[in-house]
Each structure stands twice: as structure tokens, then as C-alpha cells.
């Protein structure tokens, strides 16, 4: 009796042992409601995406493709160029490039992840169709609100004829502490807190995805980028450049940043790109040097058999 | 009259005074000040005098000391002082000091700097000297009171503007809090990201017919030894294990369709099964049920923040699901009445063979959607080419596009969709939902949710259910809500659904029933 009591007493004092917890599997599939979770725990839904850091996780073929492409793109890159220039001097300078220096670009990216950009004046003052070659690709990055405003301009017949809108890209910061949180885009009209940046991807001239494999590689990247940890070090996350590089094989690439980005978000240089910005870290662009270098590299990255084997292609058309 | 000693005290120790543990508490400040500046035993300087002196400084140099009210303080300490110092702007205090005792402070800092210069080696052209000269000239500029004043004011203005821009409005804070108390908690189980766990787990599970049947618990302790924390993780997180079959070729990687693959018995790519212990599922379900029960009993008391709610919201019961099977293109929208929120998911005429009929884009534009709301919100799902068309239609119907919600489409493993040629030029990992507003609905609860939905894809073109919760939080659960082009899985309490693939009709609102009957009569007549 005595020992029994002692045993029971000591048992009552200890927490119940988790020895008999069942590991029996549940039968029903469970999926989480991240919007509900946000309301209750203030934890952002995008953070639960499982492949943010390694987007192609689980797809070895795609991973290999991206690796080879990255290597080949670097191999056929011009050296990084910067053109440090005031905002009001951008249009005259670009006009000079077009008319005097006779330079064209196949990929032109305009804007970055910044709220206060002068995109509209740039688009209306610039003979953009002369700057972008045919076929050419135009990427315009801005806040959702700005892109929505630009829709009016881009939908006018004159514009729509020259630049066919083909995809809308989205960039999402991971949380509100991110340097890419679009805080100022949250105006009084918004019904939902904004967490996105949008990009208009336009194509000039004609390319066909089934036959123009020497010009474009379709379906390599997706239309969505979520901020990665190592992407925070500048005004432009490298993913923005990567999408353009992977899509078009062209080597003449220009990025115009029509805003001041400041010291906290410096504009970094990138091989293969001419970057025009008031805050770019280097001012080394010279038209004749650039043309010489491009003539050495070639205007397009050559076809590589291994990439051709790996990249997603349209189903083969029946012979006509 | 400004108490100069107090001013000195505030300038010298401004940082410590507003930081922990003093936190700007007036009584503590008084004790500190008294300890330093007032001889012990002298009780003539009272707390009241101290507060008056502080106030006089704050009034003389506006904005130099920022107070904040704290009612809790007075309850705690039964004191009449309800404010504490939140911020001391030492620039402004310095300015005040200079006005009262010209040149004293400036000289002091200047002297200390020149001392430093004298200490430095005398060689004239070394870097150190040049740096010191630069520093000195900086001080010279600063000591010029006019330019310094300007700098201070710019700094002050900037911090004020920044505060204004970043301050969250009260309605938003209250709205979010209310949404938290009124939204039932959904069962939430985190997903384990440790690949070692899933490979260990796959050695333990017994899979038959693409289902996890049982687990070899005897091997568990061995795995635990190999990877500490494994058991604990199993009992708290969702795990995915590969469902390997004789034909599976590991080098190929994951199947693009995963759990929705139709050729499970022949597909050579890797598929996965979800493992959650029954006990975990039951525990989470019990926890959220308990939380929701507490929420229900709490809500029997009416919340003080009633913005955008109907007056009987605390006891009103939700209308059961209503639906009308009809051809939307030929339906008379006047039958339906007016709504606070409308969702439309039209089948845009895109170049893809969808398993259901598509209506013509022009026909969509011609729908009389302008009749459905006096003021309110309309949500329009759009794909690729239809984004502009959708924006145009919304404008034509009298709406302004104020948001675009992105649905980040995920698969079984909570990864974004990156393969499968889902778009023409790039793969599509997200879909767009345009949000248009009409009129000036003051009853709307803004910014409760984000413009993002992260949710798993289901049947073709089926949209995430998360949207319903977001809309209900925005317009209230009892507001009238309509879904156009809905299917059977879209019917939901509090919502009226119309579409041509619904089974029959179900109408509970008498006026809608009456108008519907007369519409049918006139149509048949």
C-alpha cells in the first residue's frame, strides 16, 4: 500500500508522458488558409511559398537549363556600362544615341522598384520605337498604380500598334521591412494593402515562339518573382534582369531608371547591360566602344545544342 | 522664465531620459533632476514646479519636447500626472540654449575640437590633418546660427512628414482588430522545410495504393537519434514524402501535376503524399474550435467599433446560400436588387480549349453590370489578354480600378507553379483579380487584407475560397453579395450566386423571388 501511494504521488507531480502519442496518418488532405492566418497572426502569406529561394526546386532539368543559360549569357555579355546622368538630360542623351551615334537596343527596361519615377514624361518625349530595334522587348517596371495609369497611354492605337503588350510581370516583397515594400503606393483609395510591383512586357515587331528559337526562349521563367534574401542589396533585384536575359537572346540591353534611388538603394552595374540612372555607380559609357564590343560579341547569343534540348518548346506543328 | 539648469539637464541626458527604464516618466525625471541639481534636504522645489518648468521649456521652444498621454499611469500610481515625455528634440533645445546664453555651448564644442587638432602630429599635409580641417570647417558652418536653424527645421519637418505618412489611421487599427475578433480561426499547420526529415520519414511509412497506411513507430527512436528534433517536428508540422513506384525515375524530378496527375500508375516523375499525424490534425482542429467558441461567446457583447456594420449584426443570422441557374447574358439584372460586393469570373475568350463554353468578349462588355450597385466593390477575374479589356469594362460600368489582387498559385508542395508552358511567353504563376470601386462607400473597411492570395490550385478555373473571407471582412458578413458565373462549388451562406452551370434555384429573399417570378412570367409571355 505504502509503495503504491508513493508511486501514484510521484506520478501526479510529473507532466503526462507523451509516450502514447499516435503517429497514425490522417486521411484528409490539409491546406492552409494563409489569408485567414494573416488576419489572426499578422504573418504575410507570401512567406509560406516553399520555393522562394530555389524557384525550380524539384525540377533538375529546368535547374540545369537555367545554369547553362546563366553561364552562356555571361559569356556573351558586354562589360557593365553605366551612364550617370540627370533626369532632365536623359531624353536629349538618348536622342543623341539614336540619331548621332546610331545605337539600338533589343531589350529596353525602364523603371525600377521605386514609387517616384518619371516614366510617363520619358515615354511621351522619347522616340522609343527608334531606340528599340525590331524585334525588340520592352519591360516597364513601376508601382501597380503607375502601371494602371500607363495603361491609358499604352492602349492608345499609336502605342498598341508599335508595342504589343504580351505579359504582365509581378514582383512581391517578403514583408513590410523590405526595401522593396511599396509603402507609398498605398494611397487613400486602396481597398487592400499593396504588396506588389508590376511590369509591362511588350514586344515590338514579330517573333513566333515556335520558330524563333534563335531570338527568344519562352516559358523558361515565370511571370512572378518573390523577393529573395540576397536580392536586397540594390535598387533593382537581379531577378528583374534575369527574366529579360533568359527570354531574349539579344545582347544589346539598356536599363533606364528615371528616378533618384539614393545611397541606400544604389544602382549596381550588371554585365551585358547599359544602365542609365542619376545614381548609377559608374559613368563609363562610350558609344563607339560599345558598338565595337557588340560587333565582337554579336547581337544575339548563339544557339547551343544543350539549351535547345532542355528548353520548353511549343508542340511540334504538323508539316504543311 | 526658462530654468536653465533644467535645460542643461535635458540636453545632457536626453537620450537616457526617454529610453528604458525612465521612459520619460515625469516623476522619475524629477527624482533624477533633483538628485543632480538640487542640494539634498532642500524640499522647496516640488514636483509641480518641475512639471511647470518642463512645460515652459516645451512652450518656449515648440516641438522640442513631445508629450504623450498615458491614462494607465494615473491609475497605477494614483498621480495626477498623466503625461510622459515621448521625445526630446535636442537640436531645438540647443537652439533655445544658444538664444538664452549666446555662444556658451558652441564654444564648448569648438574648444574640444581644437584641442584634438593640437594633439595631432604637426606635419602639415597628412591625411589626418586634412580630415581635421574638414571637420573644423563643418563646425564653422554649423555654428552659423541661421544655416543651423535651417538644418534643424528641415530635419524636424522631415521627421514630422515621415510620421504623418507612416502613421496608421485609427479606423484601420480598429478594423483590423475587429476582423481578428470576428473571423473564425482556420486550422493552420505549418509545413516542414527540412529535406532530411522527409527522407527519414519515407523510410518509416508504409504506402499502399498511393495512400499512407501506417508507420513503423519502432524505427522512430533510431531516426530521432540520427536527427534530433525529428519526432517533435513530425508532431507539429506537415511533411511530404515521395511516393516511389517501380516506374519512378528519380533523375527526372517532380511531376508538374503532382497530386492532380491523371497517369499516376504510369508517370515516371516523382509524386508526393502528405503526412500529418491524426493526433496533430485533431489537436489543431480542437484548438481552433475552442478559439472560435470563445470568439462566439465574446461576440455576444457588441463591439464598440461598429463602422460599416448593420445595427443588428451581433444577433442577426446569416442568410443561407442562394442561387439562380440562368443564362447570365440574357438575364434581367434588375431581378437581383443591389449589392455591396460583386464577384465575376467570366470565361474570357482566350486561345485555349477549356472544358466549358466561353462567352464572347464583346458580350461580356455589354453585360449590364452597371445596374448591380449604387455604390460598392466589384471583383473581376482576368487572364492575360483580358487585363486591359477588364479595366476598360470596369470603367465603362462606372468603376475605378483601385487594386489588383494577385493570386499566387501553388501546388501540393506549396511551391509556385513554374513548369508546364502555362503562359504564351512566360509561365504563369499568378492570376489577376481587378478590384473596382463605385461611388464613395463610406461603410467599407479598407486595408484589412493584403492584395495577395497564396493558395493551392484546384479544378480548372476554380478560384481560391480565401477571397470570400476577404470580401466579407471588407463589406461585412450581412451585406448583400453576388457572384456572377458561379458554379455549384461557389454557393455560400450570405451570397447569391448566378450562372448557367448551377443546379436549380434556391431563393430565400422574398423580394428577389417575387421579381424573379414576374421576370419568368414576362419572359414566357
GROMACS .gro file of N, CA and C in nm, chain B residues 192-205 207 215 219 223 226-227 230 234 239-244 250 272-273 275:
model
   96
  512UNK      N    1   0.695   2.160  -4.281
  512UNK     CA    2   0.837   2.142  -4.251
  512UNK      C    3   0.919   2.160  -4.378
  513UNK      N    4   1.028   2.237  -4.368
  513UNK     CA    5   1.110   2.263  -4.487
  513UNK      C    6   1.239   2.180  -4.486
  514UNK      N    7   1.254   2.094  -4.387
  514UNK     CA    8   1.377   2.016  -4.372
  514UNK      C    9   1.371   1.893  -4.462
  515UNK      N   10   1.462   1.888  -4.562
  515UNK     CA   11   1.456   1.777  -4.658
  515UNK      C   12   1.500   1.646  -4.592
  516UNK      N   13   1.586   1.656  -4.489
  516UNK     CA   14   1.632   1.537  -4.420
  516UNK      C   15   1.513   1.468  -4.352
  517UNK      N   16   1.423   1.549  -4.297
  517UNK     CA   17   1.305   1.493  -4.232
  517UNK      C   18   1.222   1.409  -4.329
  518UNK      N   19   1.199   1.463  -4.449
  518UNK     CA   20   1.113   1.389  -4.540
  518UNK      C   21   1.180   1.261  -4.588
  519UNK      N   22   1.312   1.265  -4.605
  519UNK     CA   23   1.376   1.141  -4.649
  519UNK      C   24   1.379   1.037  -4.537
  520UNK      N   25   1.397   1.081  -4.413
  520UNK     CA   26   1.390   0.988  -4.300
  520UNK      C   27   1.250   0.929  -4.290
  521UNK      N   28   1.152   1.020  -4.304
  521UNK     CA   29   1.013   0.978  -4.288
  521UNK      C   30   0.974   0.875  -4.393
  522UNK      N   31   1.028   0.892  -4.513
  522UNK     CA   32   0.988   0.798  -4.619
  522UNK      C   33   1.036   0.656  -4.590
  523UNK      N   34   1.138   0.642  -4.503
  523UNK     CA   35   1.180   0.506  -4.467
  523UNK      C   36   1.088   0.444  -4.363
  524UNK      N   37   1.007   0.526  -4.300
  524UNK     CA   38   0.921   0.476  -4.193
  524UNK      C   39   0.780   0.444  -4.238
  525UNK      N   40   0.737   0.508  -4.348
  525UNK     CA   41   0.597   0.497  -4.384
  525UNK      C   42   0.571   0.379  -4.476
  527UNK      N   43   0.330   0.262  -4.763
  527UNK     CA   44   0.237   0.322  -4.859
  527UNK      C   45   0.172   0.214  -4.945
  535UNK      N   46   0.270   0.357  -3.998
  535UNK     CA   47   0.408   0.397  -3.977
  535UNK      C   48   0.477   0.298  -3.885
  539UNK      N   49   1.100   0.215  -3.547
  539UNK     CA   50   1.223   0.274  -3.600
  539UNK      C   51   1.237   0.422  -3.564
  543UNK      N   52   1.563   0.705  -3.579
  543UNK     CA   53   1.565   0.827  -3.660
  543UNK      C   54   1.587   0.950  -3.574
  546UNK      N   55   1.937   0.990  -3.502
  546UNK     CA   56   2.009   1.036  -3.620
  546UNK      C   57   1.986   1.186  -3.646
  547UNK      N   58   1.864   1.228  -3.615
  547UNK     CA   59   1.828   1.366  -3.643
  547UNK      C   60   1.744   1.418  -3.527
  550UNK      N   61   1.339   1.533  -3.464
  550UNK     CA   62   1.260   1.476  -3.573
  550UNK      C   63   1.118   1.444  -3.529
  554UNK      N   64   0.761   1.603  -3.647
  554UNK     CA   65   0.654   1.523  -3.705
  554UNK      C   66   0.520   1.555  -3.641
  559UNK      N   67   0.444   1.713  -4.334
  559UNK     CA   68   0.560   1.663  -4.409
  559UNK      C   69   0.513   1.604  -4.541
  560UNK      N   70   0.600   1.611  -4.639
  560UNK     CA   71   0.570   1.547  -4.767
  560UNK      C   72   0.672   1.438  -4.794
  561UNK      N   73   0.623   1.321  -4.829
  561UNK     CA   74   0.715   1.211  -4.860
  561UNK      C   75   0.692   1.169  -5.004
  562UNK      N   76   0.802   1.128  -5.070
  562UNK     CA   77   0.787   1.086  -5.209
  562UNK      C   78   0.716   0.951  -5.213
  563UNK      N   79   0.629   0.939  -5.311
  563UNK     CA   80   0.550   0.817  -5.331
  563UNK      C   81   0.617   0.741  -5.445
  564UNK      N   82   0.722   0.665  -5.411
  564UNK     CA   83   0.802   0.600  -5.515
  564UNK      C   84   0.735   0.472  -5.563
  570UNK      N   85   1.395   0.879  -6.045
  570UNK     CA   86   1.429   0.992  -5.956
  570UNK      C   87   1.502   1.105  -6.027
  592UNK      N   88   0.420   1.295  -5.458
  592UNK     CA   89   0.434   1.305  -5.312
  592UNK      C   90   0.303   1.277  -5.240
  593UNK      N   91   0.317   1.239  -5.114
  593UNK     CA   92   0.200   1.223  -5.029
  593UNK      C   93   0.218   1.310  -4.905
  595UNK      N   94   0.192   1.386  -4.519
  595UNK     CA   95   0.181   1.313  -4.393
  595UNK      C   96   0.153   1.410  -4.278
   0.00000   0.00000   0.00000
